[in-house]
Coordinates of C-alpha atoms in Angstrom, one line a residue:
Chain A
X1 CA 0.0 0.0 0.0
X2 CA 2.8 2.4 1.0
X3 CA 4.7 1.8 -2.2
X4 CA 1.6 2.2 -4.4
X5 CA 1.0 5.5 -2.7
X6 CA 4.6 6.6 -3.2
X7 CA 4.7 5.6 -6.9
X8 CA 1.2 7.2 -7.4
X9 CA 2.4 10.5 -5.9
X10 CA 5.5 10.7 -7.9
X11 CA 3.7 9.9 -11.2
X12 CA 1.1 12.6 -10.5
X13 CA 3.8 15.2 -10.0
X14 CA 5.8 14.0 -13.0
X15 CA 2.6 13.9 -15.1
X16 CA 1.4 17.3 -14.1
X17 CA 4.8 18.8 -15.2
X18 CA 4.7 16.9 -18.5
X19 CA 3.5 19.5 -21.0
X20 CA 3.0 16.9 -23.6
X21 CA 0.8 14.8 -21.3
X22 CA -1.1 17.8 -20.0
X23 CA -1.7 19.1 -23.5
X24 CA -3.1 15.8 -24.8
X25 CA -5.1 15.4 -21.7
X26 CA -6.8 18.8 -21.8
X27 CA -6.9 19.9 -25.4
X28 CA -9.5 17.3 -26.1
X29 CA -12.0 18.4 -23.4
X30 CA -11.8 21.9 -24.6
X31 CA -12.1 21.1 -28.3
X32 CA -15.1 18.8 -27.8
X33 CA -17.6 21.5 -26.7
X34 CA -16.4 23.8 -29.4
X35 CA -17.2 21.1 -31.9
X36 CA -20.5 20.3 -30.3
X37 CA -21.5 24.0 -30.4
X38 CA -20.3 24.4 -33.9
X39 CA -22.1 21.3 -35.2
X40 CA -25.4 22.0 -33.5
X41 CA -25.4 25.7 -34.6
X42 CA -24.7 24.5 -38.1
X43 CA -27.6 22.1 -38.1
X44 CA -29.9 24.8 -36.7
X45 CA -28.8 27.3 -39.4
X46 CA -29.5 24.7 -42.1
X47 CA -33.0 24.2 -40.9
X48 CA -33.5 28.0 -40.7
X49 CA -32.4 28.5 -44.3
X50 CA -34.8 25.8 -45.5
X51 CA -37.7 27.6 -43.7
X52 CA -37.5 30.9 -45.5
X53 CA -37.5 29.6 -49.0
X54 CA -37.2 32.1 -51.8
X55 CA -38.5 31.1 -55.2
X56 CA -37.6 33.1 -58.3
X57 CA -40.4 32.5 -60.7
X58 CA -41.1 33.2 -64.4
X59 CA -44.8 33.7 -65.4
X60 CA -46.3 34.6 -62.0
X61 CA -49.4 35.9 -63.8
X62 CA -50.1 32.4 -65.3
X63 CA -50.9 31.0 -61.8
X64 CA -52.0 33.7 -59.5
X65 CA -53.8 31.4 -57.1
X66 CA -50.8 29.1 -56.7
X67 CA -48.6 32.2 -56.0
X68 CA -51.1 33.4 -53.4
X69 CA -51.1 29.9 -51.8
X70 CA -47.3 29.9 -51.7
X71 CA -47.2 33.3 -50.1
X72 CA -49.6 32.1 -47.4
X73 CA -47.0 29.4 -46.7
X74 CA -44.4 32.0 -46.1
X75 CA -42.6 31.3 -49.3
X76 CA -41.0 34.4 -50.8
X77 CA -42.0 34.4 -54.5
X78 CA -40.1 36.9 -56.7
X79 CA -40.5 37.7 -60.3
X80 CA -37.6 36.4 -62.3
X81 CA -36.4 38.2 -65.5
X82 CA -33.8 36.8 -67.8
X83 CA -32.6 33.4 -68.9
X84 CA -33.4 30.8 -66.2
X85 CA -30.8 28.3 -67.5
X86 CA -28.0 30.8 -67.6
X87 CA -28.8 32.2 -64.2
X88 CA -28.8 28.7 -62.6
X89 CA -25.6 27.7 -64.5
X90 CA -23.9 30.9 -63.2
X91 CA -25.1 30.1 -59.7
X92 CA -26.9 33.4 -59.4
X93 CA -30.0 31.6 -58.1
X94 CA -30.5 28.1 -56.7
X95 CA -33.5 27.4 -59.0
X96 CA -36.0 29.1 -61.2
X97 CA -39.7 28.0 -61.4
X98 CA -41.2 28.5 -64.8
X99 CA -45.0 28.5 -65.1
X100 CA -45.8 28.0 -68.8
X101 CA -48.4 30.2 -70.5
X102 CA -50.9 27.3 -70.9
X103 CA -50.9 26.7 -67.1
X104 CA -54.2 28.5 -66.5
X105 CA -55.9 26.9 -69.5
X106 CA -54.9 23.3 -68.5
X107 CA -55.8 24.0 -64.8
X108 CA -59.2 25.2 -65.8
X109 CA -59.8 22.1 -68.0
X110 CA -58.7 19.9 -65.1
X111 CA -55.9 18.6 -67.2
X112 CA -52.5 18.0 -65.6
X113 CA -50.7 21.4 -65.5
X114 CA -46.9 21.6 -65.5
X115 CA -44.5 23.8 -63.5
X116 CA -40.9 23.5 -64.7
X117 CA -38.1 23.6 -62.1
X118 CA -34.8 24.7 -63.5
X119 CA -31.9 23.6 -61.2
X120 CA -28.4 22.3 -61.2
X121 CA -28.4 18.7 -60.0
X122 CA -24.7 18.9 -59.2
X123 CA -25.3 21.6 -56.6
X124 CA -26.0 19.7 -53.4
X125 CA -26.6 22.9 -51.4
X126 CA -29.5 23.8 -53.7
X127 CA -31.2 20.4 -53.5
X128 CA -32.8 21.2 -50.1
X129 CA -34.7 24.2 -51.6
X130 CA -35.6 22.2 -54.8
X131 CA -36.9 19.4 -52.6
X132 CA -38.9 21.7 -50.5
X133 CA -40.5 23.4 -53.6
X134 CA -41.4 20.0 -55.0
X135 CA -43.1 19.1 -51.7
X136 CA -45.0 22.4 -51.9
X137 CA -46.2 21.6 -55.4
X138 CA -47.3 18.1 -54.3
X139 CA -49.2 19.6 -51.3
X140 CA -50.9 22.2 -53.5
X141 CA -51.8 19.5 -56.1
X142 CA -53.4 17.2 -53.5
X143 CA -55.3 20.1 -51.9
X144 CA -56.8 21.1 -55.3
X145 CA -57.5 17.5 -56.2
X146 CA -59.5 17.0 -52.9
X147 CA -61.5 20.1 -53.6
X148 CA -62.3 18.9 -57.2
X149 CA -63.5 15.5 -55.9
X150 CA -65.7 17.1 -53.3
X151 CA -67.3 19.3 -56.0
X152 CA -68.1 16.1 -57.9
X153 CA -69.6 14.6 -54.8
X154 CA -66.8 12.1 -54.3
X155 CA -65.0 11.8 -51.0
X156 CA -61.3 12.7 -51.3
X157 CA -60.6 9.5 -49.4
X158 CA -60.8 7.5 -52.7
X159 CA -57.4 9.0 -53.4
X160 CA -56.0 7.7 -50.2
X161 CA -56.4 4.0 -50.2
X162 CA -53.9 3.3 -47.4
X163 CA -52.1 5.8 -45.2
X164 CA -49.5 5.3 -42.6
X165 CA -50.0 6.8 -39.2
X166 CA -46.9 7.6 -37.0
X167 CA -47.1 6.6 -33.4
X168 CA -43.6 7.6 -32.1
X169 CA -43.1 6.4 -28.6
X170 CA -39.9 8.4 -28.2
X171 CA -40.3 11.4 -25.9
X172 CA -39.3 14.7 -27.3
X173 CA -36.3 14.4 -25.0
X174 CA -35.3 11.0 -26.3
X175 CA -35.5 12.3 -29.9
X176 CA -33.2 15.1 -28.8
X177 CA -30.8 12.6 -27.4
X178 CA -30.8 10.5 -30.6
X179 CA -29.6 13.7 -32.3
X180 CA -27.0 14.0 -29.6
X181 CA -25.7 10.5 -30.0
X182 CA -22.2 11.7 -30.6
X183 CA -21.8 13.2 -27.2
X184 CA -21.4 10.0 -25.3
X185 CA -18.9 9.0 -27.9
X186 CA -16.9 12.1 -27.2
X187 CA -17.0 11.5 -23.5
X188 CA -15.8 7.9 -24.0
X189 CA -13.0 9.1 -26.3
X190 CA -11.9 11.5 -23.6
X191 CA -11.1 8.6 -21.3
X192 CA -8.7 7.3 -23.9
X193 CA -7.1 10.5 -24.9
X194 CA -6.7 12.2 -21.5
X195 CA -4.7 9.4 -19.7
X196 CA -2.6 8.4 -22.6
X197 CA 0.3 10.7 -22.1
X198 CA 1.0 9.6 -18.6
X199 CA 0.2 5.9 -19.2
X200 CA 2.8 5.8 -22.0
X201 CA 5.3 8.0 -20.3
X202 CA 5.3 5.8 -17.2
X203 CA 5.8 2.6 -19.2
X204 CA 7.5 3.1 -22.6
X205 CA 8.9 6.4 -21.5
X206 CA 10.5 4.9 -18.4
X207 CA 12.2 2.3 -20.6
X208 CA 13.3 4.8 -23.2
X209 CA 14.9 7.1 -20.6
X210 CA 16.7 4.2 -18.9
X211 CA 15.1 5.0 -15.5
X212 CA 13.5 1.6 -15.2
X213 CA 16.6 -0.3 -14.1
X214 CA 17.3 2.0 -11.1
X215 CA 13.7 2.0 -10.2
X216 CA 13.3 -1.8 -10.2
X217 CA 16.3 -2.2 -7.9
X218 CA 14.2 -0.7 -5.1
X219 CA 12.7 -3.3 -2.7
X220 CA 9.1 -2.9 -4.1
X221 CA 6.9 -5.6 -5.6
X222 CA 6.5 -5.1 -9.4
X223 CA 2.7 -5.1 -9.2
X224 CA 2.9 -2.2 -6.7
X225 CA 4.8 -0.1 -9.3
X226 CA 2.2 -1.0 -12.0
X227 CA -0.8 -0.2 -9.8
X228 CA 0.6 3.1 -8.6
X229 CA 1.3 4.1 -12.2
X230 CA -2.0 2.8 -13.4
X231 CA -4.0 4.8 -10.8
X232 CA -2.0 8.0 -11.5
X233 CA -2.8 7.7 -15.3
X234 CA -6.4 7.0 -14.4
X235 CA -6.7 10.2 -12.4
X236 CA -5.7 12.1 -15.6
X237 CA -8.2 10.1 -17.7
X238 CA -11.0 10.7 -15.1
X239 CA -10.3 14.4 -15.0
X240 CA -10.4 14.5 -18.8
X241 CA -13.7 12.6 -18.9
X242 CA -15.4 14.8 -16.3
X243 CA -14.2 18.0 -17.9
X244 CA -15.3 16.9 -21.4
X245 CA -18.7 15.9 -20.0
X246 CA -19.3 19.1 -18.2
X247 CA -18.0 21.3 -21.1
X248 CA -20.1 19.4 -23.6
X249 CA -23.2 19.9 -21.6
X250 CA -22.4 23.6 -21.1
X251 CA -22.1 23.9 -24.8
X252 CA -25.4 22.1 -25.5
X253 CA -27.3 24.3 -23.1
X254 CA -26.0 27.3 -24.9
X255 CA -27.3 26.1 -28.3
X256 CA -30.9 27.0 -29.0
X257 CA -32.0 23.4 -29.5
X258 CA -35.7 24.3 -29.3
X259 CA -35.4 26.0 -32.7
X260 CA -35.0 22.6 -34.3
X261 CA -37.8 21.1 -32.3
X262 CA -35.5 19.5 -29.7
X263 CA -36.5 19.7 -26.1
X264 CA -33.3 19.4 -24.1
X265 CA -33.1 19.7 -20.3
X266 CA -30.6 18.3 -18.0
X267 CA -30.5 18.2 -14.2
X268 CA -27.5 18.0 -11.8
X269 CA -28.6 14.5 -11.0
X270 CA -28.4 13.4 -14.6
X271 CA -24.9 14.9 -14.9
X272 CA -23.8 13.1 -11.8
X273 CA -25.3 9.8 -13.0
X274 CA -23.4 10.2 -16.3
X275 CA -20.2 10.7 -14.5
X276 CA -20.8 7.6 -12.4
X277 CA -21.6 5.7 -15.5
X278 CA -18.4 6.6 -17.4
X279 CA -15.7 7.0 -14.8
X280 CA -14.8 3.3 -14.4
X281 CA -13.9 3.4 -18.1
X282 CA -10.9 5.6 -17.2
X283 CA -9.4 2.6 -15.3
X284 CA -9.8 0.3 -18.3
X285 CA -8.6 2.8 -20.9
X286 CA -5.3 3.5 -19.0
X287 CA -4.6 -0.2 -18.3
X288 CA -4.9 -1.0 -22.0
X289 CA -2.5 1.8 -22.8
X290 CA 0.0 0.7 -20.1
X291 CA 0.0 -2.8 -21.5
X292 CA 0.7 -1.6 -25.0
X293 CA 3.2 0.9 -23.5
X294 CA 5.2 -1.9 -21.9
X295 CA 5.4 -3.8 -25.1
X296 CA 6.8 -0.8 -26.9
X297 CA 10.5 0.1 -26.9
X298 CA 10.0 3.8 -27.1
X299 CA 7.4 6.5 -26.7
X300 CA 7.0 6.9 -30.5
X301 CA 6.5 3.1 -30.9
X302 CA 3.9 3.1 -28.2
X303 CA 2.0 6.0 -29.6
X304 CA 1.5 4.3 -32.9
X305 CA 0.0 1.2 -31.2
X306 CA -2.1 3.4 -29.0
X307 CA -3.4 5.5 -31.9
X308 CA -5.0 2.4 -33.1
X309 CA -6.4 1.6 -29.7
X310 CA -8.2 4.9 -29.7
X311 CA -10.3 3.7 -32.6
X312 CA -11.7 0.9 -30.3
X313 CA -14.2 3.0 -28.4
X314 CA -15.8 4.1 -31.6
X315 CA -16.8 0.5 -32.6
X316 CA -19.7 0.0 -30.0
X317 CA -20.9 3.5 -30.7
X318 CA -21.0 3.1 -34.4
X319 CA -22.6 -0.3 -33.9
X320 CA -25.4 1.4 -32.0
X321 CA -25.8 4.1 -34.5
X322 CA -26.0 1.8 -37.5
X323 CA -27.8 -1.1 -35.9
X324 CA -30.1 0.1 -33.2
X325 CA -31.1 -2.9 -31.2
X326 CA -33.2 -3.4 -28.1
X327 CA -30.9 -3.1 -25.1
X328 CA -30.2 -6.4 -23.4
X329 CA -28.8 -6.5 -19.9
X330 CA -25.5 -8.2 -21.0
X331 CA -24.8 -5.2 -23.2
X332 CA -24.1 -3.1 -20.1
X333 CA -21.2 -5.4 -19.3
X334 CA -19.5 -4.7 -22.6
X335 CA -17.0 -2.0 -21.9
X336 CA -17.6 1.2 -23.9
X337 CA -21.0 -0.1 -25.2
X338 CA -22.3 -0.3 -21.6
X339 CA -21.1 3.3 -20.9
X340 CA -22.6 4.5 -24.1
X341 CA -25.9 2.9 -23.5
X342 CA -26.0 4.3 -19.9
X343 CA -25.2 7.8 -20.9
X344 CA -27.8 7.8 -23.7
X345 CA -30.4 6.5 -21.3
X346 CA -29.6 9.0 -18.6
X347 CA -29.6 11.9 -21.1
X348 CA -33.0 10.7 -22.3
X349 CA -34.2 10.7 -18.7
X350 CA -35.1 7.0 -18.7
X351 CA -35.0 5.0 -15.5
X352 CA -31.9 2.9 -15.5
X353 CA -31.8 0.0 -13.1
X354 CA -29.0 0.1 -10.6
X355 CA -27.9 -3.3 -11.8
X356 CA -27.0 -1.8 -15.2
X357 CA -24.5 0.6 -13.5
X358 CA -23.2 -2.4 -11.4
X359 CA -22.6 -4.5 -14.5
X360 CA -20.9 -1.8 -16.5
X361 CA -18.7 -0.6 -13.7
X362 CA -17.7 -4.0 -12.6
X363 CA -16.9 -5.1 -16.1
X364 CA -14.6 -2.2 -16.7
X365 CA -12.9 -2.3 -13.3
X366 CA -12.3 -6.1 -13.5
X367 CA -11.0 -5.9 -17.0
X368 CA -8.8 -3.0 -16.1
X369 CA -7.4 -4.8 -13.1
X370 CA -6.8 -8.0 -15.2
X371 CA -4.8 -6.0 -17.8
X372 CA -2.9 -4.2 -15.1
X373 CA -1.9 -7.6 -13.6
X374 CA -0.8 -8.8 -17.0
X375 CA 1.3 -5.6 -17.3
X376 CA 2.7 -6.5 -13.8
X377 CA 3.6 -10.0 -15.1
X378 CA 5.4 -8.4 -18.0
X379 CA 7.3 -6.2 -15.6
X380 CA 8.6 -9.3 -13.9
X381 CA 10.3 -10.5 -17.0
X382 CA 14.1 -10.1 -17.1
X383 CA 14.2 -8.5 -20.5
X384 CA 12.1 -5.6 -19.3
X385 CA 15.3 -3.6 -18.6
Chain B
X1 CA 29.2 -8.4 2.7
X2 CA 28.5 -10.2 -0.6
X3 CA 29.3 -13.8 -1.4
X4 CA 28.9 -15.2 -4.8
X5 CA 29.6 -18.8 -5.7
X6 CA 29.4 -20.8 -8.9
X7 CA 27.2 -18.2 -10.6
X8 CA 26.1 -19.0 -14.2
X9 CA 23.6 -17.2 -16.4
X10 CA 22.7 -17.6 -20.1
X11 CA 20.4 -15.6 -22.4
X12 CA 19.2 -18.1 -24.9
X13 CA 22.3 -19.7 -26.4
X14 CA 24.5 -16.9 -25.3
X15 CA 26.4 -17.6 -22.1
X16 CA 26.9 -14.3 -20.2
X17 CA 28.3 -15.7 -16.9
X18 CA 29.9 -19.1 -16.9
X19 CA 31.3 -19.6 -13.4
X20 CA 31.8 -16.6 -11.1
X21 CA 32.7 -16.9 -7.4
X22 CA 34.1 -14.2 -5.0
X23 CA 33.4 -12.7 -1.7
X24 CA 33.5 -9.0 -0.8
X25 CA 33.8 -8.1 2.8
X26 CA 32.7 -5.1 4.8
X27 CA 35.0 -2.1 5.1
X28 CA 36.7 -3.1 1.8
X29 CA 36.6 -1.9 -1.7
X30 CA 36.3 -4.7 -4.3
X31 CA 36.9 -3.9 -7.9
X32 CA 35.3 -5.9 -10.6
X33 CA 37.5 -5.7 -13.6
X34 CA 37.1 -7.0 -17.1
X35 CA 36.8 -6.2 -20.8
X36 CA 33.5 -5.1 -22.3
X37 CA 31.1 -8.0 -22.5
X38 CA 33.0 -10.1 -19.9
X39 CA 29.9 -10.6 -17.7
X40 CA 30.5 -7.8 -15.1
X41 CA 27.1 -6.2 -15.5
X42 CA 25.2 -9.5 -15.7
X43 CA 26.9 -10.5 -12.4
X44 CA 26.0 -7.2 -10.8
X45 CA 22.4 -7.4 -12.0
X46 CA 22.1 -10.9 -10.5
X47 CA 23.4 -9.4 -7.2
X48 CA 20.9 -6.6 -7.2
X49 CA 18.0 -8.9 -7.9
X50 CA 17.1 -7.9 -11.5
X51 CA 18.2 -11.2 -13.0
X52 CA 17.9 -14.7 -11.7
X53 CA 20.9 -16.9 -12.1
X54 CA 20.6 -20.3 -13.8
X55 CA 22.9 -21.9 -11.1
X56 CA 25.1 -20.9 -8.2
X57 CA 24.2 -18.8 -5.2
X58 CA 24.5 -15.1 -4.3
X59 CA 24.0 -13.7 -0.9
X60 CA 24.2 -10.3 0.7
X61 CA 24.7 -10.1 4.4
X62 CA 23.8 -13.9 4.4
X63 CA 20.4 -13.2 2.7
X64 CA 19.9 -15.4 -0.3
X65 CA 19.2 -12.8 -3.1
X66 CA 17.1 -15.1 -5.3
X67 CA 14.9 -16.4 -2.4
X68 CA 14.4 -13.1 -0.6
X69 CA 15.0 -10.5 -3.3
X70 CA 13.2 -7.6 -1.6
X71 CA 14.9 -8.1 1.7
X72 CA 18.3 -8.4 0.0
X73 CA 17.6 -5.2 -2.0
X74 CA 17.0 -3.3 1.2
X75 CA 20.6 -4.1 2.2
X76 CA 22.0 -2.7 -1.0
X77 CA 22.5 0.7 -2.5
X78 CA 23.1 0.5 -6.3
X79 CA 24.3 2.8 -9.0
X80 CA 23.3 0.7 -12.0
X81 CA 24.6 0.8 -15.6
X82 CA 21.5 2.8 -16.6
X83 CA 21.8 6.4 -15.3
X84 CA 18.4 7.6 -16.3
X85 CA 16.7 10.4 -14.5
X86 CA 13.2 11.8 -14.5
X87 CA 13.8 15.1 -16.3
X88 CA 10.8 16.9 -14.7
X89 CA 11.8 16.1 -11.1
X90 CA 14.3 18.1 -9.1
X91 CA 17.4 16.5 -7.6
X92 CA 15.8 16.5 -4.2
X93 CA 12.6 14.9 -5.4
X94 CA 14.7 12.1 -7.0
X95 CA 16.4 11.3 -3.7
X96 CA 13.1 11.6 -1.8
X97 CA 11.3 9.2 -4.2
X98 CA 13.9 6.5 -3.7
X99 CA 13.9 7.1 0.1
X100 CA 10.2 6.7 0.2
X101 CA 10.3 3.5 -1.8
X102 CA 12.7 2.3 0.9
X103 CA 10.1 3.3 3.5
X104 CA 12.2 5.9 5.1
X105 CA 10.0 7.9 7.6
X106 CA 9.5 11.5 6.4
X107 CA 11.3 13.3 9.2
X108 CA 14.4 11.0 8.8
X109 CA 14.2 11.4 5.1
X110 CA 14.6 15.2 4.9
X111 CA 17.6 15.1 7.3
X112 CA 19.2 12.3 5.2
X113 CA 18.6 14.2 2.0
X114 CA 20.3 17.3 3.4
X115 CA 23.2 15.1 4.6
X116 CA 23.7 13.6 1.2
X117 CA 23.4 17.0 -0.6
X118 CA 26.2 18.2 1.6
X119 CA 28.3 15.1 1.2
X120 CA 28.1 15.2 -2.6
X121 CA 28.4 19.0 -2.6
X122 CA 25.2 19.5 -4.6
X123 CA 23.2 22.0 -2.4
X124 CA 23.2 24.6 -5.2
X125 CA 21.4 22.3 -7.6
X126 CA 19.1 20.5 -5.1
X127 CA 15.9 22.2 -6.2
X128 CA 16.5 22.5 -9.9
X129 CA 14.9 20.1 -12.3
X130 CA 17.5 17.6 -13.6
X131 CA 16.8 18.5 -17.2
X132 CA 20.0 20.2 -18.4
X133 CA 22.2 18.8 -15.7
X134 CA 25.8 18.0 -16.7
X135 CA 27.0 14.4 -16.7
X136 CA 28.7 14.9 -13.3
X137 CA 25.6 16.4 -11.8
X138 CA 23.5 13.6 -13.0
X139 CA 25.8 11.0 -11.6
X140 CA 25.7 12.8 -8.2
X141 CA 21.9 12.6 -8.2
X142 CA 22.1 8.9 -9.1
X143 CA 24.6 8.3 -6.3
X144 CA 22.5 10.2 -3.7
X145 CA 19.4 8.3 -4.5
X146 CA 21.3 5.0 -4.3
X147 CA 22.6 5.9 -0.8
X148 CA 19.5 7.5 0.6
X149 CA 18.6 4.5 2.9
X150 CA 22.2 4.3 4.2
X151 CA 22.8 0.8 2.9
X152 CA 25.5 -1.4 4.4
X153 CA 26.5 -2.6 0.9
X154 CA 27.1 -0.3 -2.0
X155 CA 27.5 -1.5 -5.6
X156 CA 28.6 0.9 -8.4
X157 CA 28.5 -0.1 -12.1
X158 CA 31.2 2.0 -13.9
X159 CA 30.7 5.0 -11.6
X160 CA 33.3 7.2 -13.1
X161 CA 32.3 6.6 -16.7
X162 CA 32.2 9.8 -18.7
X163 CA 32.9 12.1 -15.7
X164 CA 35.2 15.1 -15.6
X165 CA 38.2 15.2 -13.3
X166 CA 36.4 17.1 -10.4
X167 CA 33.5 14.7 -10.2
X168 CA 35.7 11.6 -10.6
X169 CA 37.6 12.9 -7.6
X170 CA 34.5 13.4 -5.5
X171 CA 33.3 9.9 -6.4
X172 CA 36.7 8.5 -5.3
X173 CA 36.5 10.5 -2.0
X174 CA 33.0 9.1 -1.5
X175 CA 34.2 5.6 -2.0
X176 CA 36.9 6.2 0.6
X177 CA 34.4 7.7 3.0
X178 CA 32.1 4.7 2.7
X179 CA 34.9 2.3 3.2
X180 CA 36.1 4.0 6.4
X181 CA 32.6 3.7 7.8
X182 CA 32.8 -0.1 7.4
X183 CA 30.6 -0.4 4.4
X184 CA 31.2 -2.9 1.7
X185 CA 31.9 -1.2 -1.6
X186 CA 32.0 -3.0 -4.9
X187 CA 32.5 -1.3 -8.3
X188 CA 33.1 -2.4 -11.8
X189 CA 35.4 -0.6 -14.1
X190 CA 37.6 -1.1 -17.0
X191 CA 40.0 1.6 -15.9
X192 CA 43.1 0.0 -14.5
X193 CA 44.6 2.9 -12.6
X194 CA 41.4 3.6 -10.9
X195 CA 41.0 0.1 -9.7
X196 CA 44.6 -0.2 -8.7
X197 CA 44.3 3.0 -6.6
X198 CA 41.1 2.4 -4.8
X199 CA 40.6 -1.3 -4.4
X200 CA 41.6 -3.6 -1.5
X201 CA 40.7 -6.5 -3.7
X202 CA 40.3 -7.0 -7.4
X203 CA 38.3 -9.6 -9.2
X204 CA 39.1 -10.0 -12.9
X205 CA 36.4 -11.4 -15.0
X206 CA 36.7 -12.5 -18.6
X207 CA 34.4 -14.6 -20.8
X208 CA 32.1 -15.1 -17.8
X209 CA 34.7 -16.6 -15.5
X210 CA 36.9 -15.3 -12.7
X211 CA 40.4 -15.4 -14.1
X212 CA 42.2 -14.0 -11.0
X213 CA 41.3 -12.4 -7.7
X214 CA 43.2 -10.9 -4.8
X215 CA 45.1 -7.7 -4.0
X216 CA 47.0 -5.7 -6.7
X217 CA 50.2 -7.4 -5.7
X218 CA 48.7 -10.8 -5.8
X219 CA 47.4 -10.2 -9.3
X220 CA 50.7 -8.9 -10.5
X221 CA 52.4 -12.0 -9.1
X222 CA 50.0 -14.4 -10.7
X223 CA 50.7 -12.9 -14.1
X224 CA 54.4 -12.3 -13.4
X225 CA 54.1 -8.7 -14.5
X226 CA 55.2 -5.5 -12.7
X227 CA 52.4 -3.5 -14.3
X228 CA 48.8 -4.2 -13.4
X229 CA 47.7 -3.3 -16.9
X230 CA 50.1 -5.8 -18.5
X231 CA 49.0 -8.4 -15.9
X232 CA 45.4 -7.8 -16.8
X233 CA 46.0 -8.1 -20.5
X234 CA 48.0 -11.3 -20.0
X235 CA 45.4 -12.9 -17.8
X236 CA 42.5 -12.1 -20.1
X237 CA 44.4 -13.3 -23.2
X238 CA 45.2 -16.6 -21.4
X239 CA 41.4 -17.2 -21.1
X240 CA 40.7 -16.2 -24.6
X241 CA 43.3 -18.7 -25.9
X242 CA 41.8 -21.6 -24.0
X243 CA 38.3 -20.7 -24.9

């Protein structure tokens, strides 16, 4: 116990003074909320732009009722003069709607009338507006169709043989969380990024600087060295995780999420529960890194292995995003997947059974300890020095 | 006191130590002399418990090193071949770290650190981070942390390697000081004049075996040479021919 405390204390001081370790530990938590804020603001702006659609139009006079209908829908219809093709090609406008001269005539004769949309299919940014305009035309068309049927004494329901009705059981809050799925991923990544510097420095770094031989001559059991170093690295990882979590949430609260129909609230208890859910992962992340660090001959060597390791936490999260399955209890016991599930559920304000926390924490702590003991075994080997 | 008998150690098919026996008593300086790759460092590493011998025994103060490694390590202060330091710690923090690993109580520790800083004349650099220390200053830090628990047995692997004249002198003085306090001192070197000057006993190792041991005079007699260096070369070559 005494030796573990001594090693732990020394590694904390050493780590705190290591600019490289501190930078890698704390750049990430600061970057994450900036990214969150940027991404969410971007999404909100996109929706905003879609809402105030502007449609340059040729032949307004050919369809006055349609134009009036559009204006009621807050669409900004403007008269377009010039060559529509040329203007679209030169990117002066996103699209031009052309209402042919025979529009009124065909409309009156209940024949299918045509509105031409001139657009550039290679411009992805314009497609949102084109899509919205198409939708509006479809909506107008079915409204008029219904009216025509009623006039002829036919119910408009003949047009709608089968319809789908959406019964979405997700609360508004849960839908918000689905959109915020990447936040748990960030927090999990923080566990891997923040402790890495010190985990590698106290293993591969110790070998590289030739401090391992003098250290191991001290009358201390090898596993005490490993555990002291492991806990010190885990403190860094834990700090990184808590900082990332809190800053991400601060950033989220700042973003006007209600503008995109997301209802996001978070309480202190939820934040605390998320911290409890994710903290044990710090122990696992650093013990993985130390194991790789002890295999490596140098800091550089170790970093290339551990770079790959950092991809690992993304796997369960992507699995969840691409393949949403019903949560089974065993999933909580899968490191990273368990933490991800717990955080999503806490964010969505779902009741999570205590056993889920127990499974997920226990799995990470036990695996972390097992890997630390393997590292200690490797420390025993003669060729370590 | 260190006693080594019939020590052998191989790494795969490479035999590093074939048959090494000697004893080093308290209050004496024992020099381990031999060409590069003779097995000096491997022998020392077995003694300080980093390697396990394939056969033979090694004891320190009658403690079997292989059986009771940690207890044996408490009785030794070691300046190993690797002189690495933690660049972000100060000299004082280095000494304190090793003192705490030896379970020195805090109040005793700070007094001991001050004593060592004085002894090695390093008060002026005590609270500077070791990054940028000269070779001599680094060696002093290594020596101080090796001696922090006041060990009865001191082992130094090539202690004066790469040092300037002034530091070499203070290391020599330190060895003399330790000897006069009844401590067993053992050091390895390939510098003849240093060994001749400092040692009460010399053990010459070549090709993993002890080719001669005894006082300077005894070694010279064994080789029938007046000069220790000549004697050394002759003894080593004799082994190489038979090998």
